[in-house]
Coordinates of C-alpha atoms in Angstrom, one line a residue:
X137 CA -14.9 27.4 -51.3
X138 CA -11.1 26.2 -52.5
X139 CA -10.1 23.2 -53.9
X140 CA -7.1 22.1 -54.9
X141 CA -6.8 21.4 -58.6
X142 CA -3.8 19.1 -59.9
X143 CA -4.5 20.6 -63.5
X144 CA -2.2 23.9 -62.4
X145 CA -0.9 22.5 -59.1
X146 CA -3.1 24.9 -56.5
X147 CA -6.5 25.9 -55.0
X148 CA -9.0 27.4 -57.0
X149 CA -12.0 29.3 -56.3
X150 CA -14.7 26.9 -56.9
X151 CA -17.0 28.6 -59.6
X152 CA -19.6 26.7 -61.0
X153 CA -19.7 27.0 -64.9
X154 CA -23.6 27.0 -64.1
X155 CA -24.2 29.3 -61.3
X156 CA -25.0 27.2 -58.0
X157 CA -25.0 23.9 -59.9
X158 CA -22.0 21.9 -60.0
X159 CA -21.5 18.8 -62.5
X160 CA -19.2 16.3 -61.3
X161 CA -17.7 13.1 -62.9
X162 CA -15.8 10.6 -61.0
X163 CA -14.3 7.6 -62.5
X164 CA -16.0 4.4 -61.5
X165 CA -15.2 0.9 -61.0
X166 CA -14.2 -1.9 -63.2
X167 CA -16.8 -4.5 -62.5
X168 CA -14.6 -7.8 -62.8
X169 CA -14.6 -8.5 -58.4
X170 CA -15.4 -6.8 -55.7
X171 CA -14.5 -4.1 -54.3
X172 CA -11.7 -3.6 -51.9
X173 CA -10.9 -0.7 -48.8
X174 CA -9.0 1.1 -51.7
X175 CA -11.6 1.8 -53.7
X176 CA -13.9 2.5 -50.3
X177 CA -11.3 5.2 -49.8
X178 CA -11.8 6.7 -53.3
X179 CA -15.9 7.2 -53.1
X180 CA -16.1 7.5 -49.4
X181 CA -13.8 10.8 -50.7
X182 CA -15.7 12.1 -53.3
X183 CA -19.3 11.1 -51.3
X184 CA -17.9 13.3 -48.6
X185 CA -17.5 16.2 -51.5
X186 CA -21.0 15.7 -52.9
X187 CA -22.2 15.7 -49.5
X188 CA -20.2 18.9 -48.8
X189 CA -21.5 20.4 -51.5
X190 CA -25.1 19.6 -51.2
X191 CA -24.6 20.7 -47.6
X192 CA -23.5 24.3 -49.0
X193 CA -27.0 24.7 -50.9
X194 CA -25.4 24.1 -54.2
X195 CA -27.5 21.6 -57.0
X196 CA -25.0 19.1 -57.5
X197 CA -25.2 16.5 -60.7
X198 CA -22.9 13.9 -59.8
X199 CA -21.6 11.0 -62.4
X200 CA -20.1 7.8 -61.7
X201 CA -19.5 5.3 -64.2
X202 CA -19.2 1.8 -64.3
X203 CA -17.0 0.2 -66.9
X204 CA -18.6 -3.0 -67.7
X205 CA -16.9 -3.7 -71.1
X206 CA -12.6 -3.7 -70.3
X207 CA -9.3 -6.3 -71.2
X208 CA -9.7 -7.7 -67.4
X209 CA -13.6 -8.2 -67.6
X210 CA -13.2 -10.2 -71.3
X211 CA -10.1 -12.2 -69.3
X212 CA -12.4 -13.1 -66.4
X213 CA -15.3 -14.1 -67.8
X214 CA -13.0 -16.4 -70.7
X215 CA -10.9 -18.0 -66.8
X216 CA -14.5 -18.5 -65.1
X217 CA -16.6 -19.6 -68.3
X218 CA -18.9 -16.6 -67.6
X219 CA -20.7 -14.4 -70.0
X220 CA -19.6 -11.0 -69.6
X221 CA -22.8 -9.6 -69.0
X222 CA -23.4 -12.5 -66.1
X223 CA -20.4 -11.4 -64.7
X224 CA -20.0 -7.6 -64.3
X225 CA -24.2 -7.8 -63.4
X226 CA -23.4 -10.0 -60.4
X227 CA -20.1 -7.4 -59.4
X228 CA -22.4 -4.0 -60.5
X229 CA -24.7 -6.1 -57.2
X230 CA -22.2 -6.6 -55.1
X231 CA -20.7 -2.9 -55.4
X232 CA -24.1 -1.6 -54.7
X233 CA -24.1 -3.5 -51.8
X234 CA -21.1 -3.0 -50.2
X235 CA -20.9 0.8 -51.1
X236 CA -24.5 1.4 -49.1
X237 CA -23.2 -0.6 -46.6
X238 CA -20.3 2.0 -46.0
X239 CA -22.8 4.7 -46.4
X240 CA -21.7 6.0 -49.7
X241 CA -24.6 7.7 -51.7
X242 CA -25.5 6.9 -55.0
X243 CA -24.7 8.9 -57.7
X244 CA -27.3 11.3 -59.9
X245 CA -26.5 9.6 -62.6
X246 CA -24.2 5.9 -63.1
X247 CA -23.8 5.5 -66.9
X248 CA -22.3 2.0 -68.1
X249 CA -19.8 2.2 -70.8
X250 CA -21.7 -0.6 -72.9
X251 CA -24.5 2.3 -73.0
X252 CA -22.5 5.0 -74.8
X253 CA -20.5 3.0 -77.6
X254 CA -22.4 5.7 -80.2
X255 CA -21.1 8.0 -78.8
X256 CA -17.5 6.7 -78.6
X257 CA -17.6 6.5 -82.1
X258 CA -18.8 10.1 -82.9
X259 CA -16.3 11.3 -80.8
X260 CA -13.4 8.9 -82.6
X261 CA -14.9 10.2 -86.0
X262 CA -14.4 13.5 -84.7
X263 CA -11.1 13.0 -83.9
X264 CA -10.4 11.5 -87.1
X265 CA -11.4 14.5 -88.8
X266 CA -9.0 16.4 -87.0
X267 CA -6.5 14.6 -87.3
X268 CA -6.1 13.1 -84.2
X269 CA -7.0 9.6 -84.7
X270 CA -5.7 7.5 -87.4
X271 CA -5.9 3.6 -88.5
X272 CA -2.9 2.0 -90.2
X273 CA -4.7 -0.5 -92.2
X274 CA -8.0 -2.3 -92.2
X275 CA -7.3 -4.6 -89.5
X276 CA -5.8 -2.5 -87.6
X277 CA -6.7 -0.8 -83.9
X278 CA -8.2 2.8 -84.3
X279 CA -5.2 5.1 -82.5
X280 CA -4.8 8.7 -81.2
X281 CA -2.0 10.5 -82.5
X282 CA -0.8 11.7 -79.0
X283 CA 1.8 14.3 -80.4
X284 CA -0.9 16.0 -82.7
X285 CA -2.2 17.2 -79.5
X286 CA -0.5 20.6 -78.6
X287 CA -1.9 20.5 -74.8
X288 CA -0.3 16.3 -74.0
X289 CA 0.9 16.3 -71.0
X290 CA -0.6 19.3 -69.1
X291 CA -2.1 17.5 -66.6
X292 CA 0.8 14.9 -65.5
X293 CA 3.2 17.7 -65.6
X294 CA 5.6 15.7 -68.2
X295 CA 7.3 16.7 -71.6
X296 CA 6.5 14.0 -74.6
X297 CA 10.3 13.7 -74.3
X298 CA 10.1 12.2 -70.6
X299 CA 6.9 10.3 -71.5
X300 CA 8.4 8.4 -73.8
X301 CA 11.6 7.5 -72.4
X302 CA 9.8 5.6 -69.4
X303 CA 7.4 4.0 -72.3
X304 CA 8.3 0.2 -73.0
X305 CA 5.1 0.0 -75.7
X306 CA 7.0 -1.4 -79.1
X307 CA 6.0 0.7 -82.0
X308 CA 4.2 -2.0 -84.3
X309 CA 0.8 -2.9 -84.3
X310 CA -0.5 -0.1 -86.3
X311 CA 1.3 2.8 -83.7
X312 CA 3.4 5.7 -85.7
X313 CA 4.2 6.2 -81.9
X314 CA 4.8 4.2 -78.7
X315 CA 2.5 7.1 -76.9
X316 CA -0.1 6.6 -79.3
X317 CA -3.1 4.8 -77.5
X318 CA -6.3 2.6 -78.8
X319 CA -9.3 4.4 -79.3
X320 CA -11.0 1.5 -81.1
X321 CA -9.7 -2.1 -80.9
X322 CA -10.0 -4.6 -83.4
X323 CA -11.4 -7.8 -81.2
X324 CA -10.1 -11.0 -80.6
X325 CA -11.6 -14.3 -81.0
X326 CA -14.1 -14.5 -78.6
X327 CA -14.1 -10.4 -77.7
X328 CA -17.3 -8.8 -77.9
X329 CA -18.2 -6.4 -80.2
X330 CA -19.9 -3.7 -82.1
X331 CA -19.5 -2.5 -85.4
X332 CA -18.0 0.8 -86.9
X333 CA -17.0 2.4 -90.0
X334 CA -13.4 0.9 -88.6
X335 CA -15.0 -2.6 -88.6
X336 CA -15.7 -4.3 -85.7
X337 CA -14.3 -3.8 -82.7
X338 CA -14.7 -2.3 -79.3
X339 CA -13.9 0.6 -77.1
X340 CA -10.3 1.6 -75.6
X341 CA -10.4 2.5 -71.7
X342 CA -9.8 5.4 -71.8
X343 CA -12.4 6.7 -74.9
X344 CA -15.8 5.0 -72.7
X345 CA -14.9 8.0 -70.4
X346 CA -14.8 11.1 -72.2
X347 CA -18.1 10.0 -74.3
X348 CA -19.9 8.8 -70.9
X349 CA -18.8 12.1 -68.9
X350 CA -19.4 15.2 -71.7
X351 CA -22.6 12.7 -72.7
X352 CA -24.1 12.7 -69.3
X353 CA -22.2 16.5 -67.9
X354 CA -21.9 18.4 -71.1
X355 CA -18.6 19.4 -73.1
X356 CA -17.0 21.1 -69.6
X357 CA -18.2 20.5 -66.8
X358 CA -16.6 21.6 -63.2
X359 CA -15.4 18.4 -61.4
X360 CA -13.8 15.5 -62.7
X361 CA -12.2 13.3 -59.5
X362 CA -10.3 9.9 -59.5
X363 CA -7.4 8.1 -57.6
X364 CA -3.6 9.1 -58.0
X365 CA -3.0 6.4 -60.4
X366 CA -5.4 7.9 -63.0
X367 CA -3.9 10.5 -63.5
X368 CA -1.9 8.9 -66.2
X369 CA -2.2 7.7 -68.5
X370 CA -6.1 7.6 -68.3
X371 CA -6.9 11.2 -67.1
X372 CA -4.4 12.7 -69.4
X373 CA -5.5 10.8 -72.4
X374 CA -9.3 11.6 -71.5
X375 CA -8.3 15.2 -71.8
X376 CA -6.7 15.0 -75.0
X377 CA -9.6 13.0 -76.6
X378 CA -12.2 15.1 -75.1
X379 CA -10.6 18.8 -75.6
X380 CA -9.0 17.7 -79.2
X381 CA -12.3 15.9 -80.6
X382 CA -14.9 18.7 -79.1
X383 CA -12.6 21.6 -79.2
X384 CA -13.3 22.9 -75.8
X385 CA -12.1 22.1 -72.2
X386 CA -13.2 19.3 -70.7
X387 CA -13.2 19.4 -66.9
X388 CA -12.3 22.9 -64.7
X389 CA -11.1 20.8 -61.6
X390 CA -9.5 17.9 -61.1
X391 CA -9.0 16.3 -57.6
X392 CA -7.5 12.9 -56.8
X393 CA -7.5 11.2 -53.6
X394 CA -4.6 10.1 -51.6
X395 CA -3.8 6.1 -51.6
X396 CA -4.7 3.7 -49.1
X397 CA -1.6 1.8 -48.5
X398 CA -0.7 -1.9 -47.4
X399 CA 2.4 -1.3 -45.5
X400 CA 4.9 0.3 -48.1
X401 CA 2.6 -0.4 -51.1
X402 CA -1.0 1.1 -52.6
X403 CA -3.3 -1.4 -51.7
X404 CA -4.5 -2.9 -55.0
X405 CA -5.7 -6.3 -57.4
X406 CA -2.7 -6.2 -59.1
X407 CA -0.3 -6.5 -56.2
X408 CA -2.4 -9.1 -54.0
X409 CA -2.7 -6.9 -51.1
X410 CA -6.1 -5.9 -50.7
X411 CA -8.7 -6.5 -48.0
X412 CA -12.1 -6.8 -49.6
X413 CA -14.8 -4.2 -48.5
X414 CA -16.5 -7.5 -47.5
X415 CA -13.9 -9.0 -45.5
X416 CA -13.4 -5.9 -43.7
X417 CA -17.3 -5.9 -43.1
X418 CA -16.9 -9.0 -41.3
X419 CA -14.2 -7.4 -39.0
X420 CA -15.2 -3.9 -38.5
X421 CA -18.2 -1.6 -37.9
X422 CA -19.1 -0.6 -41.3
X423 CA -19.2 3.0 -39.6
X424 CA -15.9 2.8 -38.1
X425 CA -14.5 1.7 -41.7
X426 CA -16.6 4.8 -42.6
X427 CA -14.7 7.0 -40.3
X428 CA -11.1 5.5 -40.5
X429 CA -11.2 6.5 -44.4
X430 CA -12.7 9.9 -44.2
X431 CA -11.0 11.5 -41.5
X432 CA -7.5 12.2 -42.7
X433 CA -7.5 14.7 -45.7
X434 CA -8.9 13.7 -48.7
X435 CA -5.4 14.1 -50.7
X436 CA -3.1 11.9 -48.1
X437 CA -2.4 8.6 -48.3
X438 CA -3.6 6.4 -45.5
X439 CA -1.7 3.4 -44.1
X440 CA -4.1 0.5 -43.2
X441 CA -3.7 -1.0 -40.1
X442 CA -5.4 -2.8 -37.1
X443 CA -3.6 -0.2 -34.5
X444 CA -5.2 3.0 -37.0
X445 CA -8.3 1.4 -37.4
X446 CA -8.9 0.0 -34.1
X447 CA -8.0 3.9 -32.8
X448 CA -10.6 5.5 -35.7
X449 CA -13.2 3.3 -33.9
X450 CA -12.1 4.0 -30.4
X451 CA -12.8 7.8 -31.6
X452 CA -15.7 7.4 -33.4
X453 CA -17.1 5.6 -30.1
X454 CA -15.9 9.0 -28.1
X455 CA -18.6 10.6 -30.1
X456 CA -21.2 8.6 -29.8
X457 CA -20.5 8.3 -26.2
X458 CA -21.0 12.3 -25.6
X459 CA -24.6 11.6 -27.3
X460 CA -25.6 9.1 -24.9
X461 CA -28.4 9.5 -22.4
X462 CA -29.2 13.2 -23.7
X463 CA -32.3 13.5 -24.4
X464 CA -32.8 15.5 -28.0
X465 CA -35.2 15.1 -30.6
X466 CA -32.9 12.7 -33.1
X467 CA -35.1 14.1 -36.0
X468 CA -34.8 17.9 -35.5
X469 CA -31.1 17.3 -37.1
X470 CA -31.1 20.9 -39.0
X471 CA -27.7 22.3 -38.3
X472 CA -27.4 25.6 -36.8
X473 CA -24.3 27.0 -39.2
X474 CA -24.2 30.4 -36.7
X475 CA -23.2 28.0 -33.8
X476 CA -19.2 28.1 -33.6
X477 CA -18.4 24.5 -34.0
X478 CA -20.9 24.5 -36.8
X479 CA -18.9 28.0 -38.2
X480 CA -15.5 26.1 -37.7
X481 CA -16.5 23.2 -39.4
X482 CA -17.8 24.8 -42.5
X483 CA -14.4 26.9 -42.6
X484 CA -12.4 23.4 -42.5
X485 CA -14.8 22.0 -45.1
X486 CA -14.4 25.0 -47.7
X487 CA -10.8 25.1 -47.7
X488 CA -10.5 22.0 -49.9
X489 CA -12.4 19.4 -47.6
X490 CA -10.5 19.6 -44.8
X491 CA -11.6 17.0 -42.5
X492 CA -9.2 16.3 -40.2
X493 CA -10.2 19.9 -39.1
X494 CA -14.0 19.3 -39.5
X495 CA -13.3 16.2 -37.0
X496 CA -11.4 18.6 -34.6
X497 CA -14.0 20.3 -34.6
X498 CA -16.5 17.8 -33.6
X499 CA -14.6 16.1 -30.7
X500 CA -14.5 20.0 -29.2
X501 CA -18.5 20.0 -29.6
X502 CA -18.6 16.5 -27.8
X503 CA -16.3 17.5 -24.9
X504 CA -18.0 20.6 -24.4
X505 CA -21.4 18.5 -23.8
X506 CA -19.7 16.0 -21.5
X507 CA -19.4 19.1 -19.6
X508 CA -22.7 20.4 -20.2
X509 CA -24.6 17.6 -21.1
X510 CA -27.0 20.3 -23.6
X511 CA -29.6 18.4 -25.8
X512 CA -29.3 21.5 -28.0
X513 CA -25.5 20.8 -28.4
X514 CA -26.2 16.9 -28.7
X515 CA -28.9 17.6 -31.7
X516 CA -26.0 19.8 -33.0
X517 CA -23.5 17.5 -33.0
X518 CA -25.8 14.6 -34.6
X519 CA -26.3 17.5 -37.5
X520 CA -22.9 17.7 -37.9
X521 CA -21.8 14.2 -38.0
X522 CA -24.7 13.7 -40.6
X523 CA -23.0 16.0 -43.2
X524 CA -20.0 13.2 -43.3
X525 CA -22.6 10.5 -43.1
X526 CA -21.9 9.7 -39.2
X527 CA -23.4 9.7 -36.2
X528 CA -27.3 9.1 -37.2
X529 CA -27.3 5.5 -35.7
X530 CA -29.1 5.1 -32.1
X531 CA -25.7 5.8 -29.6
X532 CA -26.8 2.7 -26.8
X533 CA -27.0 0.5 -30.5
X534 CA -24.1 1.7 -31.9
X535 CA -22.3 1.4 -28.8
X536 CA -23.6 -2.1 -27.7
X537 CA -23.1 -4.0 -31.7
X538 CA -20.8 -6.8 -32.0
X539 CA -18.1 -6.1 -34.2
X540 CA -18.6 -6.7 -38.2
X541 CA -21.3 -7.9 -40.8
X542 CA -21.2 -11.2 -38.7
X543 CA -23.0 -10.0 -35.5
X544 CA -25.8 -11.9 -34.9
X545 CA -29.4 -10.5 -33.9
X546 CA -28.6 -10.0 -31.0
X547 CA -25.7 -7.4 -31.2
X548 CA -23.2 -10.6 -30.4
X549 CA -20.1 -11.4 -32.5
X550 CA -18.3 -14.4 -32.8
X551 CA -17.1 -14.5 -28.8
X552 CA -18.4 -11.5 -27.7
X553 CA -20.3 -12.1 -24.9
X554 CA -24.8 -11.1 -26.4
X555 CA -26.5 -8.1 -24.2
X556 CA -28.3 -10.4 -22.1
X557 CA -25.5 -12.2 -20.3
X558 CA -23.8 -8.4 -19.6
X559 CA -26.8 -7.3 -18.3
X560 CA -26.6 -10.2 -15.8
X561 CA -23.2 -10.0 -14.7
X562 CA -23.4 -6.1 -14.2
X563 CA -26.5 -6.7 -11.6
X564 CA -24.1 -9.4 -10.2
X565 CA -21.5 -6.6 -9.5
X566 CA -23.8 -3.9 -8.6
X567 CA -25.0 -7.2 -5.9
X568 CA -21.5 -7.8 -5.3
X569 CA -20.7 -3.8 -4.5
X570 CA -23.8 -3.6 -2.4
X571 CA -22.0 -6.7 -0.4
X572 CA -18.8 -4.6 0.1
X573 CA -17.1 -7.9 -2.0
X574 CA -15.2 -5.4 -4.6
X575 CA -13.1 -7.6 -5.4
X576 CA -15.7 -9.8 -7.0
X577 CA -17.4 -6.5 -8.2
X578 CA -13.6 -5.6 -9.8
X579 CA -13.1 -8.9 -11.2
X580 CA -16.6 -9.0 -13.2
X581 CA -15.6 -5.5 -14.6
X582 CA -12.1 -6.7 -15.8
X583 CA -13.6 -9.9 -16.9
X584 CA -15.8 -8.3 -18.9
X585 CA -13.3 -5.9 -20.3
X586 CA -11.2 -8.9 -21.4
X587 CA -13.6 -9.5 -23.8
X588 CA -14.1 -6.3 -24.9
X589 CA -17.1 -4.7 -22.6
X590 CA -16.2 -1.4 -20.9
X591 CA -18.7 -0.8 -17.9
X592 CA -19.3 3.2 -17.4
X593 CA -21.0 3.8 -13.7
X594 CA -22.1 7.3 -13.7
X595 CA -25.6 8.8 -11.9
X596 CA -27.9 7.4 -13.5
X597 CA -26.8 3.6 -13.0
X598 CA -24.0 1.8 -14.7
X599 CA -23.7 1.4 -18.7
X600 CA -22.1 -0.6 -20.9
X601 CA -20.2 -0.5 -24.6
X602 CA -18.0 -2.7 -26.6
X603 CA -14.7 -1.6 -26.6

């Protein structure tokens, strides 16, 4: 297995430091709102590699944090009158919610920065001793000396020299350097905090990271993953604290996902053009969603539209389509790895994830059993899909749901017309057909499709599916 590793710019042989186990960290989210289809593109990536690898018989320790202690948390609670705990427990709820929605699998382990301030501060002392970390005066923020630290830069690609021309930071404030960054900040009225050798204070960003991942991974460990945008400053300065306080290096691999994009721009908080994971609940099939974000490569960037997602559902719907009316048992779902989709897959999968080629190699499996309509090709293809996290829902139900969170019991959305009254008005065509009226019989089918029900006549009677 290859991945491609932005810490040297190429695949690497994955080889775990701890023979068939692999420890992976991936940064987590900020818990201040909910989540948005950015963010569902970041973990539906890297629950598609834990998957993957899980799949390949490896153990797989897998960390995700949560930062529940950060500048925009403190701002939001002080706008909304919230305490701060309130506030990221209500968001931790919400992100649970919308991420099991979406099919993305817990992590091993979720470690909350407000957990690990101890060891923050051991690793700050330690870099204090070193060197590394200094503190003007007494009411001052606790900083690391970035250009003490032979290795800056490594990751990013840049010299200091083009660091800090593009750095606007105004030396003051305790800094020898406008690269130096807070380790250990001296609160505000109203911050919360916890109290050091420094004085009181709380943790920088970037320090809650490298003491929650070598805490809960070790000092290395083989995977660290993140979006593009981590990787700097955060991921650059996490290697400096970690590699110049422990002495050792911090991750083997590092792998960031492609952007998700809002016309020309990465869909984001900051910029105000996000869809919410919710909002897009309400819209979509959570699987569809599922499948829309998965399905290009891991390290593209995805532009989010209704055309591309609207064609992601149309496909996954080919799928599920090939599995309907084959009778298999759905809970046999083994896959058979010597099959040749199954062998093709595998091969797209261990060359860095490649899923667009894993996919290919699923809608060849589904055509070959509309030809053939095999049970053992349909079981196969359920197996499959279930290694991504598709396919594993009932295909007449799948098929048949109204569109988004908002359907109602009975598989209806908003205007979509509910089972029952389909039902109906395909006996009134198969009546109408049986009359010789096809015209009626053609006007309920594209009445029907209007509103976004495809009929499907085929031997055994005629079926239905939302479009």
């Amino acid at each position: 297995m290859q991945i491609y590793n932005t810490l040297g710019r190429k695949l690497e042989r994955l080889e775990p430091i701890e023979p068939g186990h692999v420890r992976m960290y991936v940064c987590g989210m900020t818990t201040y709102d909910l989540c948005h289809l950015g963010h569902a593109r970041l973990f539906i990536a890297f629950d598609v590699v834990q998957r993957w690898l899980r799949a390949r018989g490896l153990r797989v320790t897998y960390a995700r944090n949560i930062t529940d202690i950060d500048d925009k948390i403190i701002r939001r609670a002080q706008e909304r009158g919230e305490e701060i705990a309130a506030l990221t427990a209500k968001y931790i709820d919400a992100m649970h919610e919308d991420f099991a929605a979406l099919g993305i699998q817990p992590p091993d382990v979720e470690p909350r920065a407000t957990q690990y301030v101890p060891q923050m501060l051991h690793l700050i002392e330690l870099l204090q001793q070193k060197g590394l970390a200094y503190q003007e005066n007494a009411e001052a923020d606790v900083n690391f000396a970035v250009r003490s630290f032979p290795g800056y830069g490594k990751l990013s690609g840049k010299s200091l020299d083009e660091l800090r021309a593009g750095e606007r930071v105004v030396i003051g404030l305790g800094k020898h350097d406008p690269l130096d960054f807070a380790l250990w900040k001296r609160p505000k009225p109203g911050d919360p905090q916890w109290s050091s050798r420094w004085g009181a204070g709380r943790p920088g960003w970037h320090i809650e990271c490298s003491a929650m991942a070598t805490e809960t991974l070790g000092h290395t460990f083989d995977i660290h993953g993140g979006g593009p945008d981590l990787i700097f400053p955060h991921h650059e300065n996490e290697i400096a604290q970690s590699e110049g306080g422990l002495g050792v290096p911090f991750a083997r691999i590092w792998m960031h996902c492609g952007a998700l994009r809002s016309g020309d721009q990465k869909m984001s908080k900051s910029l105000g053009n996000f869809l919410t994971i919710r909002d897009a609940l309400s819209r979509y099939r959570a699987e569809e969603i599922r499948f829309f974000l998965l399905r290009p490569h891991y390290r593209s960037q995805i532009a989010f539209t209704e055309d591309m997602i609207a064609e992601a559902g149309a496909a996954l719907a080919r799928l599920y389509t090939a599995l309907r009316g084959i009778g298999f048992d759905s809970t046999a779902a083994a896959v058979d790895w010597e099959e040749p989709h199954a062998k093709r897959f595998a091969a797209a999968m261990d060359d860095d994830f490649n899923t667009p080629l894993a996919c290919a190699a699923l809608f060849d499996l589904a055509g070959e059993i509309n030809r053939t309509r095999s049970p053992p090709l349909a079981r196969q293809l359920r197996a499959l899909g279930g290694v991504l996290g598709l396919l594993q829902q009932d295909p007449d139900a799948y098929l048949q749901a109204g569109r988004g969170a908002a359907a109602s019991a009975d598989g209806a959305s908003g205007q979509d017309p509910a089972p029952e009254r389909i039902l109906e008005l395909i006996a009134q065509r198969a009546a109408a057909k049986k009359a010789g009226d096809f015209a009626a019989a053609d006007g309920i089918r594209a009445d029907l499709l209007q509103q976004g029900v495809v009929l499907e006549d085929g031997p055994a009677g005629t079926t239905w599916r939302r479009r």
